[in-house]
Short mmCIF file of C-alpha atoms and ligand atoms in Angstrom, two decimals:
data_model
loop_
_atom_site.label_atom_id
_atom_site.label_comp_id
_atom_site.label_asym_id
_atom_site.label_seq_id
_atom_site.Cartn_x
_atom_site.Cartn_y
_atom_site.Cartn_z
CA UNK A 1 0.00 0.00 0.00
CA UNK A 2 0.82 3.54 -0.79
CA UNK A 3 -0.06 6.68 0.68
CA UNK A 4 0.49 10.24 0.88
CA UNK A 5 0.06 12.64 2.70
CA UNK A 6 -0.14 16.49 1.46
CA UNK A 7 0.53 19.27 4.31
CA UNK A 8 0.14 22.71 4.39
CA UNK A 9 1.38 23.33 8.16
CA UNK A 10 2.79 26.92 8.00
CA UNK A 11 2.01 28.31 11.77
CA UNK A 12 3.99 26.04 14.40
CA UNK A 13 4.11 22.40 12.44
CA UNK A 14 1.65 21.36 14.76
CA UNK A 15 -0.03 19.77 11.51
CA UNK A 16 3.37 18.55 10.47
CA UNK A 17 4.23 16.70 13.79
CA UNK A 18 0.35 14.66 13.03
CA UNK A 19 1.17 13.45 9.64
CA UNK A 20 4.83 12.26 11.00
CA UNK A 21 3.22 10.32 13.62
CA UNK A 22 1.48 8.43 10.59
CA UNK A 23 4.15 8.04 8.81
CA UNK A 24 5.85 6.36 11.82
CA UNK A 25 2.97 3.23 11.49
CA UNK A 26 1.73 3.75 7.70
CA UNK A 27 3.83 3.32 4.27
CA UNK A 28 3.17 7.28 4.26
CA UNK A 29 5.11 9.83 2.11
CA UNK A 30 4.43 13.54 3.31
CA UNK A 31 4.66 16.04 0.99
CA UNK A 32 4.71 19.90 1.64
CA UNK A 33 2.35 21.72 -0.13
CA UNK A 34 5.16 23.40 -2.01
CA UNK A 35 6.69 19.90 -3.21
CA UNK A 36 3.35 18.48 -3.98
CA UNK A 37 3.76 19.24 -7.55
CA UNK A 38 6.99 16.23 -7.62
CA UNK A 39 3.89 13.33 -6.79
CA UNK A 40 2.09 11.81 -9.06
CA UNK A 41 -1.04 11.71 -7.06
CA UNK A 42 -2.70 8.25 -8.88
CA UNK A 43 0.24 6.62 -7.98
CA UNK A 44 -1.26 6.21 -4.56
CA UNK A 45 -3.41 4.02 -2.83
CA UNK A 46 -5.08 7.23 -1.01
CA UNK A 47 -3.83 10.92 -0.51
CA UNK A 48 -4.11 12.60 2.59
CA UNK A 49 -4.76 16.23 2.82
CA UNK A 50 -3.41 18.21 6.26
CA UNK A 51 -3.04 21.76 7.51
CA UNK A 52 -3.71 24.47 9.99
CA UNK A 53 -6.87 25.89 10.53
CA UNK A 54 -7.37 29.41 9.57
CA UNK A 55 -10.76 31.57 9.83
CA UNK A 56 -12.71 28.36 10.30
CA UNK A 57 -11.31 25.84 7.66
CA UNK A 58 -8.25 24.49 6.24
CA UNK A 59 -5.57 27.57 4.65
CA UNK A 60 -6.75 29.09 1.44
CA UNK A 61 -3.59 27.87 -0.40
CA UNK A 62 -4.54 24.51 0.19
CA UNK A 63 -8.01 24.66 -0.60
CA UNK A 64 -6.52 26.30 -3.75
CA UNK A 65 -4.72 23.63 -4.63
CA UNK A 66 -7.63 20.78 -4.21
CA UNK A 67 -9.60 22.85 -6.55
CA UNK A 68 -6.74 23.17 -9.17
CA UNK A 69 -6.59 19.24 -9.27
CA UNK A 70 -7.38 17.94 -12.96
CA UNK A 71 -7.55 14.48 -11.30
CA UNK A 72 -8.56 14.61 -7.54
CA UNK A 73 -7.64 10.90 -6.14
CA UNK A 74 -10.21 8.34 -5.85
CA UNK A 75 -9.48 7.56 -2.57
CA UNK A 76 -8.80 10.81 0.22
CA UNK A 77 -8.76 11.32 3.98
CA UNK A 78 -8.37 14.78 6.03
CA UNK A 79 -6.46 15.80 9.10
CA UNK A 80 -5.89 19.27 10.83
CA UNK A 81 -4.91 20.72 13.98
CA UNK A 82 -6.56 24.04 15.78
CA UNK A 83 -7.20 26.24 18.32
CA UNK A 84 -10.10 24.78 19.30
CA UNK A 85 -9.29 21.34 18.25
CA UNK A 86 -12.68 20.88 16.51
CA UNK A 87 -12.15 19.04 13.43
CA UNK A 88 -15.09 17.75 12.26
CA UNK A 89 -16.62 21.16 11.84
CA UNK A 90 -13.77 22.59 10.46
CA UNK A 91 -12.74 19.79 8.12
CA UNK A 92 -15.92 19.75 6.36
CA UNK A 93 -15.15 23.07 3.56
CA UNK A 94 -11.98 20.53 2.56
CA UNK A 95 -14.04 17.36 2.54
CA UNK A 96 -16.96 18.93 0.51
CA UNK A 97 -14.39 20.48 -1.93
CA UNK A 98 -12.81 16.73 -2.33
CA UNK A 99 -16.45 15.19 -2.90
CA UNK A 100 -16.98 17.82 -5.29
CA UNK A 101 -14.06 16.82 -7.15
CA UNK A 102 -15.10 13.50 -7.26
CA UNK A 103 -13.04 11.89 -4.68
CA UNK A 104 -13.89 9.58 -2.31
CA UNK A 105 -13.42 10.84 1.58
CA UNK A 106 -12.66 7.61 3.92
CA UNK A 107 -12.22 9.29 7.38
CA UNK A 108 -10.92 12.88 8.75
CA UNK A 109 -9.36 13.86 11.86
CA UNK A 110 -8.27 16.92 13.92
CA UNK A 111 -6.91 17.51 17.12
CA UNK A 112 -5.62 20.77 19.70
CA UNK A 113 -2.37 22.47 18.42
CA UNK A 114 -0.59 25.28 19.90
CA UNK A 115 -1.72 28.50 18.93
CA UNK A 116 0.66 31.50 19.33
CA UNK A 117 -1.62 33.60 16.45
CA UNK A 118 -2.60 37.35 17.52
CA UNK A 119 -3.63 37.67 21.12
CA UNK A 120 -3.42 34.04 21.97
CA UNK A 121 0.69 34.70 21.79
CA UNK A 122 0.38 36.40 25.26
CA UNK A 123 1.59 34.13 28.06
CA UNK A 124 3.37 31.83 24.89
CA UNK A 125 0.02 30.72 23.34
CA UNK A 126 -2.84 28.09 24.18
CA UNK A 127 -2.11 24.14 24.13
CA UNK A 128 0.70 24.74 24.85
CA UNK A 129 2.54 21.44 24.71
CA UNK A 130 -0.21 19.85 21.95
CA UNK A 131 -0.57 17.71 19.85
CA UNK A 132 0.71 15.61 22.07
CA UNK A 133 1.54 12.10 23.04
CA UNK A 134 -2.27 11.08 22.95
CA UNK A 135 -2.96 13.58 19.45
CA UNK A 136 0.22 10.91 18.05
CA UNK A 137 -1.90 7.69 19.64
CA UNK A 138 -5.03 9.11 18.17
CA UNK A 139 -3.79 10.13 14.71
CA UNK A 140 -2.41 6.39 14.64
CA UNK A 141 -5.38 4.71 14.95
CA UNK A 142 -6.95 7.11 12.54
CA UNK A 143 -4.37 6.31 9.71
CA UNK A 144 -4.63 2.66 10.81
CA UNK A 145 -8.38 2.88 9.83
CA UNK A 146 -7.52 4.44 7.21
CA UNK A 147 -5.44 1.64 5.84
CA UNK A 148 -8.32 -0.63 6.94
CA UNK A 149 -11.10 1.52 4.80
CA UNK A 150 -8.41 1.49 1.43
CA UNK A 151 -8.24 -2.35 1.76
CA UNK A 152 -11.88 -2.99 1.78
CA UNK A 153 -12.23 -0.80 -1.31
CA UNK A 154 -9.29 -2.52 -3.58
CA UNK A 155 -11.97 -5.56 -2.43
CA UNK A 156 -14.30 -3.80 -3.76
CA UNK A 157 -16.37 -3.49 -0.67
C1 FMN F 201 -3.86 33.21 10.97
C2 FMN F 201 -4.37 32.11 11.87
C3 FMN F 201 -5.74 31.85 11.90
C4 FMN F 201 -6.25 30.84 12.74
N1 FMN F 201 -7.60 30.58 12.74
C5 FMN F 201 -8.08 29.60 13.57
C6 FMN F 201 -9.49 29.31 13.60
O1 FMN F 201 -10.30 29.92 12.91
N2 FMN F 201 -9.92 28.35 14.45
C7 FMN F 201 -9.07 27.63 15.26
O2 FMN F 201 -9.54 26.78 16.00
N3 FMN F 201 -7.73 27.86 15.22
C8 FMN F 201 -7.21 28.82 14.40
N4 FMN F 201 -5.87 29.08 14.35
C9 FMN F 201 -4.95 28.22 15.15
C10 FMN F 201 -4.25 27.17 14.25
O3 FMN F 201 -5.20 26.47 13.47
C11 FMN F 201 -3.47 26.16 15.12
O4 FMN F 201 -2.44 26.82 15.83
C12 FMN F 201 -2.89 25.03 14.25
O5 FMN F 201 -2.46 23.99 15.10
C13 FMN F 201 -1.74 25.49 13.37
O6 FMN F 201 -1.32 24.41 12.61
P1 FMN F 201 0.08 24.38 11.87
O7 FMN F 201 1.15 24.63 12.92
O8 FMN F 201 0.15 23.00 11.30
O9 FMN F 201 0.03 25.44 10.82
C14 FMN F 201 -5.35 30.09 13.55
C15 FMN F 201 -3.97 30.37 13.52
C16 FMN F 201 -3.48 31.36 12.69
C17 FMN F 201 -2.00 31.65 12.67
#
């Protein structure tokens, strides 16, 4: 199995640090944004789209690039970190855009990340210390389902 794993994670890596936990328990490739252009995106199994959230949903540059897609992939999954650490609200722009495009969206995922953005910098920012060791346990199990939900759909399932 392949996968990759696309990340815009431009404010503390707190996005970053999620999709390397992955990658530590999944055959995942991570790609910044910036290099996604070097991947061939059908040569994977499913491709994972991550970032920050900013004003509600994932960064405008990455829902830039999603829309840009001639081919989405058939087979997707989102992640993100926030503030607030409420993903499945603020995954859902990304995951409509993806359905839009035709692709198929197995599972998303979000969790707290430090936040050091305007006023929440005083006193060094909130969650402070996250993601942390739990985020990693939880964004392992998510990729593990992940691999899971790709299987049963090679089986046609
Ligand atoms: C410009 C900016 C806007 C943000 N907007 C939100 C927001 O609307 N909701 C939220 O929960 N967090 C918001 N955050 C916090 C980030 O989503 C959070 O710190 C995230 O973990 C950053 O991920 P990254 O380090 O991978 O870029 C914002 C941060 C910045 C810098």
């Amino acid at each position: 199995m392949k996968l990759l794993a696309i990340v815009h994670s431009t404010h503390m890596g707190n996005t970053m640090q999620i999709a390397e936990a992955m990658a530590e328990v999944a055959p995942l490739t991570i790609a910044e944004l910036g290099d996604a252009g070097k991947y061939d995106l059908s040569q994977f199994d499913a491709v994972g789209f991550g970032g920050g959230i900013n004003a509600g949903s994932h960064d405008k540059k990455l829902m830039q690039y999603v829309q840009k897609l001639n081919a989405a992939p058939a087979l997707s999954f989102v992640f993100s970190t926030s503030a607030s650490g409420k993903g499945r609200k603020q995954n859902a722009k990304l995951i409509k855009l993806l359905e839009e495009k035709g692709s198929k969206v197995l599972g998303s995922f979000g969790c707290k990340g430090l936040c050091r953005f305007f006023v929440f910098a005083i006193g060094g920012g909130i969650n402070k210390g996250k993601p942390d060791i739990d985020d990693f346990d939880a964004a392992q199990s998510f990729i593990e389902d992940m691999m899971k939900s790709v299987e049963l759909e090679k089986k046609g399932k």
